[in-house]
Short mmCIF file of C-alpha atoms in Angstrom, two decimals:
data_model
loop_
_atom_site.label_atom_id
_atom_site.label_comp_id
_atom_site.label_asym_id
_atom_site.label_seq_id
_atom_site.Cartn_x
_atom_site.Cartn_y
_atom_site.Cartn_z
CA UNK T 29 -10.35 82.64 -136.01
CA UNK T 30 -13.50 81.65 -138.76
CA UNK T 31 -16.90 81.80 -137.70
CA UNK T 32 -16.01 77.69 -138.58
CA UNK T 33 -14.07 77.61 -135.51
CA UNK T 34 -17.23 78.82 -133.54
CA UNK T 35 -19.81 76.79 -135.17
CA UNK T 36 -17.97 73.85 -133.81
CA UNK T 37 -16.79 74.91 -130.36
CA UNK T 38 -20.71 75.85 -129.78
CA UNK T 39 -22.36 72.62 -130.96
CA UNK T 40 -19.40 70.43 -128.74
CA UNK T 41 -20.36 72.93 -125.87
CA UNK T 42 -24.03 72.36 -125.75
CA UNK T 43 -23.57 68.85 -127.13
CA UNK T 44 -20.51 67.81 -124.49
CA UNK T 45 -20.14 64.88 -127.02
CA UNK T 46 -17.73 64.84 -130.48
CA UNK T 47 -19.74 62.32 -132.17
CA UNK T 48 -23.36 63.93 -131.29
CA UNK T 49 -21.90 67.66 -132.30
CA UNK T 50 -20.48 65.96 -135.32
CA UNK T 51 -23.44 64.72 -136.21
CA UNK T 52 -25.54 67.99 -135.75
CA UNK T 53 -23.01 69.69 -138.01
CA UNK T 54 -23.13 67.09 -140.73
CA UNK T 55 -19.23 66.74 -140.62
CA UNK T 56 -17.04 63.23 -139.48
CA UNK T 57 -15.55 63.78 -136.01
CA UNK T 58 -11.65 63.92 -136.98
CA UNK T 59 -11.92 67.40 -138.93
CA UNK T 60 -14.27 68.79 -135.81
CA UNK T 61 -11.51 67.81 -133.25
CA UNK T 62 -9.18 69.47 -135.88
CA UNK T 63 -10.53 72.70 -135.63
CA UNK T 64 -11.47 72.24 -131.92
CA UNK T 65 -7.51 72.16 -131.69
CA UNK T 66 -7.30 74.89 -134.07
CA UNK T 67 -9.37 77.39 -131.92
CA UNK T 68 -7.43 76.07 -128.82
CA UNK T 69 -4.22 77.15 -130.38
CA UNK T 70 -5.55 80.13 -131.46
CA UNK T 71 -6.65 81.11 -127.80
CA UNK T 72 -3.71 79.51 -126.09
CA UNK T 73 -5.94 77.90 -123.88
CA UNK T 74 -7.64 74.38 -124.05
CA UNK T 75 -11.37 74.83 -123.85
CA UNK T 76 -12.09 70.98 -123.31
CA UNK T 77 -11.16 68.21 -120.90
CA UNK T 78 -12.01 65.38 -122.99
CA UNK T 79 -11.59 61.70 -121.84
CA UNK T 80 -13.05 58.19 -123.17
CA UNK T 81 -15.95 58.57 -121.31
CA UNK T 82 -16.87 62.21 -120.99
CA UNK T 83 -16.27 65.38 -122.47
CA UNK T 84 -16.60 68.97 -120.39
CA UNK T 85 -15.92 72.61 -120.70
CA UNK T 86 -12.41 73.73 -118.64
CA UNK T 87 -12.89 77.29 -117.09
CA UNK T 88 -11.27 79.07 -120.10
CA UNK T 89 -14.30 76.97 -122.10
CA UNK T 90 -17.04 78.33 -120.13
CA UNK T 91 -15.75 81.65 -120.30
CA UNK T 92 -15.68 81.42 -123.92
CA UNK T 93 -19.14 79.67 -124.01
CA UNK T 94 -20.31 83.18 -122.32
CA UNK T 95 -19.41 85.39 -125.09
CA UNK T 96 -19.70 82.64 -128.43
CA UNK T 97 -23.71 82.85 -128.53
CA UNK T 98 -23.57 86.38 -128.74
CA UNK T 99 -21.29 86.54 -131.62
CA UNK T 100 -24.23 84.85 -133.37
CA UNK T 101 -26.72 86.90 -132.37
CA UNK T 102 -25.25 89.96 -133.44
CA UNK T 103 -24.89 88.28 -136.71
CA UNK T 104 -28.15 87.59 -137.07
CA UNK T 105 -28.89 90.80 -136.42
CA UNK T 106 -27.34 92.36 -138.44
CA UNK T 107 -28.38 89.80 -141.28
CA UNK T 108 -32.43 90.85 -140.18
CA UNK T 109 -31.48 94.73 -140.01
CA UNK T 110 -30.22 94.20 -143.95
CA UNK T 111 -33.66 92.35 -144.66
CA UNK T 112 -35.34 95.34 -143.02
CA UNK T 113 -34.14 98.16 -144.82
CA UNK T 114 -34.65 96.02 -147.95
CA UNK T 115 -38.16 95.82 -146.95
CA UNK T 116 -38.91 99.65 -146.75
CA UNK T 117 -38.20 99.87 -142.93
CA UNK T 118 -36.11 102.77 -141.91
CA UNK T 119 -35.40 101.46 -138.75
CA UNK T 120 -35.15 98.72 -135.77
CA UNK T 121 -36.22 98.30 -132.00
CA UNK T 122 -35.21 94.99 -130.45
CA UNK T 123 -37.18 94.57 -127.62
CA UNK T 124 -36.92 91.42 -124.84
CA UNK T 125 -39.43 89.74 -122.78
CA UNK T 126 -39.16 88.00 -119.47
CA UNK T 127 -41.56 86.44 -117.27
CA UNK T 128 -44.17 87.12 -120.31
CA UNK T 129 -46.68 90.19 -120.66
CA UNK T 130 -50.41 90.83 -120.03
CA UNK T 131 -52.00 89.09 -123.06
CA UNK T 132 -54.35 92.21 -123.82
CA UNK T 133 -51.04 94.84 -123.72
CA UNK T 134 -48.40 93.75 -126.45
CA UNK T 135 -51.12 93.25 -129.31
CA UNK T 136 -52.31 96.95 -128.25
CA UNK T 137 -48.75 98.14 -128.02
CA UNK T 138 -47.16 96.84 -131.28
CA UNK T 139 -50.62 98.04 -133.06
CA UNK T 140 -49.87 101.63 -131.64
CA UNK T 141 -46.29 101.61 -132.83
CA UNK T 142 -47.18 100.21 -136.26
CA UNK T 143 -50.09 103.20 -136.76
CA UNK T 144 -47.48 106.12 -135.57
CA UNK T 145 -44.29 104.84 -136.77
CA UNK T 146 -44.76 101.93 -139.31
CA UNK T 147 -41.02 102.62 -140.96
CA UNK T 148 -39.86 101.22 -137.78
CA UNK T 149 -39.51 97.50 -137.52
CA UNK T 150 -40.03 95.62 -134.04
CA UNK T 151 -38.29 92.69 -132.98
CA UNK T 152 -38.98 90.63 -130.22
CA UNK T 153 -37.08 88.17 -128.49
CA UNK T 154 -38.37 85.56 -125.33
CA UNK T 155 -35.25 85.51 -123.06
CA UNK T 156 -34.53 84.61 -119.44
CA UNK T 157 -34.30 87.97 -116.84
CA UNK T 158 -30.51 87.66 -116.74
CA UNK T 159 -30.19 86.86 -120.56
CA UNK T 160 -32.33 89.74 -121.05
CA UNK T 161 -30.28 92.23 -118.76
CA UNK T 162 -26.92 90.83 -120.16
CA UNK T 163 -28.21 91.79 -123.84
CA UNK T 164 -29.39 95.18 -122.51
CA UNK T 165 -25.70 95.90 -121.48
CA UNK T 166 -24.24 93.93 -124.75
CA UNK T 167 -26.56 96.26 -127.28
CA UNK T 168 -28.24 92.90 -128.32
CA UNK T 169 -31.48 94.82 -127.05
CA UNK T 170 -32.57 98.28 -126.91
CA UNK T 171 -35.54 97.43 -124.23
CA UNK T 172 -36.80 94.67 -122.57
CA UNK T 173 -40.23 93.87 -120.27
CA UNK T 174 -40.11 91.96 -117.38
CA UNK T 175 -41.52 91.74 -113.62
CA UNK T 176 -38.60 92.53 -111.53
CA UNK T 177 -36.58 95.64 -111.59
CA UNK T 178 -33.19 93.62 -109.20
CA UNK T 179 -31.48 94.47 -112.49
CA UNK T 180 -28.07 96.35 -111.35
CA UNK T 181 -25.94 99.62 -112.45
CA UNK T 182 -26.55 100.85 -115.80
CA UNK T 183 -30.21 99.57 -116.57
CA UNK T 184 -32.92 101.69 -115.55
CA UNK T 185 -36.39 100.10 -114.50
CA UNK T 186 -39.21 101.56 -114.44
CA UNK T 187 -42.68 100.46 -113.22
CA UNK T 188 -45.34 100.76 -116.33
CA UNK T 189 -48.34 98.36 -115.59
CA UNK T 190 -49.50 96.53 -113.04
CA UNK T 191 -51.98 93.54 -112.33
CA UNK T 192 -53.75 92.01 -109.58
CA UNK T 193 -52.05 88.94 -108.00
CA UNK T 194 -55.31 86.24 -108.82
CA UNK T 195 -55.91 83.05 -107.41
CA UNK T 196 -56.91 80.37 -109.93
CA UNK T 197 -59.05 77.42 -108.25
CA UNK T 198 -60.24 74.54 -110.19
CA UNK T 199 -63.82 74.36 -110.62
CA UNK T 200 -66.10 72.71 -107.15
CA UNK T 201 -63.17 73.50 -104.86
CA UNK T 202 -63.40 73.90 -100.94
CA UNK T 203 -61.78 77.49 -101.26
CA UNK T 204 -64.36 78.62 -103.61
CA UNK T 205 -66.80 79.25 -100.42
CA UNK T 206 -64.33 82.42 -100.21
CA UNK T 207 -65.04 85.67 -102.33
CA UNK T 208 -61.30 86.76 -101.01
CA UNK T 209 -59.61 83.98 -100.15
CA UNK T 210 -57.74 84.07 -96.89
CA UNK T 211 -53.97 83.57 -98.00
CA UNK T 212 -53.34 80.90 -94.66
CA UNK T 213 -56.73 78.91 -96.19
CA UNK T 214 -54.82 78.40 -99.76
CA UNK T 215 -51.69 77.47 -98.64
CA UNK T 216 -53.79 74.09 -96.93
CA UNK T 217 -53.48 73.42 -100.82
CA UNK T 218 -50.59 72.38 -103.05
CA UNK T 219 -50.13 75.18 -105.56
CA UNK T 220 -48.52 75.16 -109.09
CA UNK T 221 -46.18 78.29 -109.41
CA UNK T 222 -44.33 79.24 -112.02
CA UNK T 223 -40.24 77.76 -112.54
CA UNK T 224 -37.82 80.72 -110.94
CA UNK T 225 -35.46 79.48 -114.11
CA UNK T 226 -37.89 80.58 -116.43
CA UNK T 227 -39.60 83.37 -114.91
CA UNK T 228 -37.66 84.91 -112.51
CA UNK T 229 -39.33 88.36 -111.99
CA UNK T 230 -42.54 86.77 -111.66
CA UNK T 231 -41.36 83.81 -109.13
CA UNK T 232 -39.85 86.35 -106.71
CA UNK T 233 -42.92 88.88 -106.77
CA UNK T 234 -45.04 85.61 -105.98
CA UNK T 235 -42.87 84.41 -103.54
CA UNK T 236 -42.83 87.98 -101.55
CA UNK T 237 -46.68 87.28 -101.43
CA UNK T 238 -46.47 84.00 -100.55
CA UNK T 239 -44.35 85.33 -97.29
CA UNK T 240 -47.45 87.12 -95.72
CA UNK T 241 -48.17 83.93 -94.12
CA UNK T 242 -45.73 82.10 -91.45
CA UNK T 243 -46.63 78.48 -93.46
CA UNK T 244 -44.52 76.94 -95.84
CA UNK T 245 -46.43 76.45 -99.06
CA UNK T 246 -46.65 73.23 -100.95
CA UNK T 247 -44.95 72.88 -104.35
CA UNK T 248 -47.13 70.40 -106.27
CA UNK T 249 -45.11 71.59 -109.53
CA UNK T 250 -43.21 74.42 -110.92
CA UNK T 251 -43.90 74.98 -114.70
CA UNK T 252 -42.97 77.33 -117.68
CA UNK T 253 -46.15 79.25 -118.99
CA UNK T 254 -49.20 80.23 -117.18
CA UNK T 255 -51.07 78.03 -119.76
CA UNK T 256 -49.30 75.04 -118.42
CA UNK T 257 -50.80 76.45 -114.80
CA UNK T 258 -54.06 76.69 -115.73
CA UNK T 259 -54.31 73.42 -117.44
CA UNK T 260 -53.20 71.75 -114.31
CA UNK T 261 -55.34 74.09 -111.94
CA UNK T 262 -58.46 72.65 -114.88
CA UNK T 263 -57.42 69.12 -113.99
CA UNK T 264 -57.78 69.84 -110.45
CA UNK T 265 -54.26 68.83 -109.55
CA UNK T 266 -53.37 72.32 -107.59
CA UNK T 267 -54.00 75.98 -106.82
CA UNK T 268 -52.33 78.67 -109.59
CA UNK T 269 -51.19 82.37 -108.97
CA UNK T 270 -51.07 84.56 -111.64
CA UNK T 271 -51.91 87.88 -112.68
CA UNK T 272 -55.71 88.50 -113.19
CA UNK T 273 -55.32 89.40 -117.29
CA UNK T 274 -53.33 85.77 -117.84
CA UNK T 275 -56.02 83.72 -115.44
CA UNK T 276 -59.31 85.86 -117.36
CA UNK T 277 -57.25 84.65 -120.97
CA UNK T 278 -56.86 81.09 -120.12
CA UNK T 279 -59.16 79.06 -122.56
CA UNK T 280 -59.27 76.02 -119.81
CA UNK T 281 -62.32 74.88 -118.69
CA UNK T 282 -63.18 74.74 -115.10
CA UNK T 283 -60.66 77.71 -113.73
CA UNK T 284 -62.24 80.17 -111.32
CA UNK T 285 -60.32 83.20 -110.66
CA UNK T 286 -60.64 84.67 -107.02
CA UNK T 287 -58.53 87.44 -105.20
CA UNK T 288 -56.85 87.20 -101.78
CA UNK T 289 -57.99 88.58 -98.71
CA UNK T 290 -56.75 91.77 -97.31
CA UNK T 291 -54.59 94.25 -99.22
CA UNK T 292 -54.80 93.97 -102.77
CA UNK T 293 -51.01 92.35 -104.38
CA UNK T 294 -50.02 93.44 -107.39
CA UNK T 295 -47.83 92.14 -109.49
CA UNK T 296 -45.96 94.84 -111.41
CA UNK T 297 -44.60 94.87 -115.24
CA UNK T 298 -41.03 96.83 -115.46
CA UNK T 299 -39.62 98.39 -118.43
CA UNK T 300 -35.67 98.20 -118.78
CA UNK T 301 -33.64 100.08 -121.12
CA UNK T 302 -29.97 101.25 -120.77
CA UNK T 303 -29.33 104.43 -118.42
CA UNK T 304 -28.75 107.45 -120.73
CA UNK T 305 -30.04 106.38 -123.81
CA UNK T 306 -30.81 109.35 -125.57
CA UNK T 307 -32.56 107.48 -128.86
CA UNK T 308 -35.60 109.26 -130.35
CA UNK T 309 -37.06 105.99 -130.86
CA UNK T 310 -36.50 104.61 -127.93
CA UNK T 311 -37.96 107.39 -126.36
CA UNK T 312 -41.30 107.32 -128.48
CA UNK T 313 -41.19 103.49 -127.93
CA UNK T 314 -41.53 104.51 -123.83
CA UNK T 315 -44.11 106.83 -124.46
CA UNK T 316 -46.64 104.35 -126.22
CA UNK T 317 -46.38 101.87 -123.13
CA UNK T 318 -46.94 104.78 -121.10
CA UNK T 319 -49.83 105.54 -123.19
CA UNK T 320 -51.24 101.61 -122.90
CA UNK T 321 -53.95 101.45 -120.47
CA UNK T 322 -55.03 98.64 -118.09
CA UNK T 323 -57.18 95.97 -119.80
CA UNK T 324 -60.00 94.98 -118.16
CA UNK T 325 -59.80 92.17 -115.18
CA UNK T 326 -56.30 94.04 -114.23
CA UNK T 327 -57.35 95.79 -111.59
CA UNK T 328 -57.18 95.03 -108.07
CA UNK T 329 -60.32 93.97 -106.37
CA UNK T 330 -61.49 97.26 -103.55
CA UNK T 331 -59.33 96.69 -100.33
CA UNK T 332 -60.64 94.29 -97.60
CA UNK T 333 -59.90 95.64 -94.26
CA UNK T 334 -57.14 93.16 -92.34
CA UNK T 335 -58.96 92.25 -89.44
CA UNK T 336 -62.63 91.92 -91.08
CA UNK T 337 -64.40 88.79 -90.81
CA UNK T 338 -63.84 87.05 -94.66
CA UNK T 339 -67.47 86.48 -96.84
CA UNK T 340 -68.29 83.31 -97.99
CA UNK T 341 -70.46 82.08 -101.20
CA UNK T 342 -74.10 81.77 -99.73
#
């Protein structure tokens, strides 16, 4: 088996079309389906059902499609580890996000690791929670941020920041009469929420919010990025939730950030890393997020008793 043979099975798997994953690999179709067959023979298991009208994975495929994109990654790697030590670094941290961080933090963070350790390179890597924990157990990462700590045996999670749960309200809207807006008053609204696909820690910490209240909220969208919520909340198309440090970023005009009434929601930031990593750099790594403090607009708003009667704008 060539790293040929996995080039090809990976751009017919994503492709589910010969003459499009042909294409992408700049090769004519009969040598693809060549080593297609090649790789099958190899396995001892056919990896494609393919017919005049459709091509798809069998179960061996899919199993196979698990494991192929790591090969690459590792690769890579291991290609960017070589281009590191070349470049004076002595070592490497690979470190995965989910669900995105507080905009303030990660500048702050990767400053503080560049002034104390600069011979240590950073890498960071934007992947979906279970992408994330499956690379954590895989050695493709040696930590990883994200908001949910549902992450299983063998990762440990451990609560590091935390943000207020924010209400973003487009500019001259009726729920802007509310300092603390009464959670049963927004959900008379459809809201824009953030795609459980995308960022799963995040959705489900919303979600458990979004419970409080016996009413079934109205999806107007679910999107990718908090940007992408704001600029909809701007255009007056819905109601956003997000933490208070990504609404008090957002560069659209006409967002008003206000908190919900009664106990303060927070929406907390985990860090992951495998159980019983013993790394010294690791270790120093989990001190400087320790060491990162709150930016400002983080913090919950003071506590607004549960049965008090709500204030309104004058």
């Amino acid at each position: 088996m060539e790293l040929r043979h996995l080039r090809c099975f990976l751009a017919v798997a994503e492709e589910l079309n010969f003459a499009r994953a042909a294409e992408r690999l700049h090769i004519e179709q009969s040598p693809l389906s060549r080593t297609i067959k090649e790789l099958e023979e190899e396995l001892g298991e056919q990896l494609f059902v393919r017919t005049s009208r459709s091509t798809r994975l069998t179960r061996a495929g899919k199993l196979f499609m698990d494991h192929v994109p790591r090969v690459f990654t590792a690769l890579q790697q291991a290609r960017d580890s070589v281009k590191a030590a070349a470049n004076g670094f002595h070592g490497q941290l690979r470190v995965s996000l989910s669900d995105g961080l507080t905009p303030s933090r990660l500048p702050s963070l990767l400053a503080l690791c560049r002034q104390e350790e600069p011979e240590i390179e950073i890498r960071l890597f934007e992947v979906p929670l279970s992408h994330q924990i499956k690379g954590l157990h895989d050695d493709l990462y040696d930590l990883g941020f994200a908001q949910s700590n549902d992450v299983g045996e063998g990762i440990t999670a451990e609560a590091v920041w935390s943000d207020a749960l924010m209400v973003a309200v487009p500019a001259r809207h009726p729920l802007l009469k509310y300092k603390r807006i009464p959670l049963e008053e927004l959900l008379r609204y459809p809201v824009v929420l953030c795609d459980p696909q995308v960022c799963e820690g995040h959705a489900r910490q919303v979600e458990r919010a979004l419970r409080r209240a016996n009413i079934e909220p109205l999806i107007a969208e679910y999107v990718a990025s908090i940007d992408l919520m704001m600029a909809l909340v701007s255009a007056g198309f819905a109601i956003g939730l997000a933490g208070a440090p990504h609404v008090a970023a957002s560069r659209e005009p006409g967002v008003v950030a206000r908190p919900l009434a009664g106990r303060p929601l927070l929406l907390k930031t985990y860090l992951l890393h495998r159980e019983g990593d013993s790394s010294d750099v690791v270790a120093r790594f989990i001190e400087r997020v320790q060491a990162i403090e709150s930016p400002e607009g983080s913090r919950a708003s003071p506590p607004v008793e549960p049965d008090s009667q709500e204030e309104t704008e004058p």
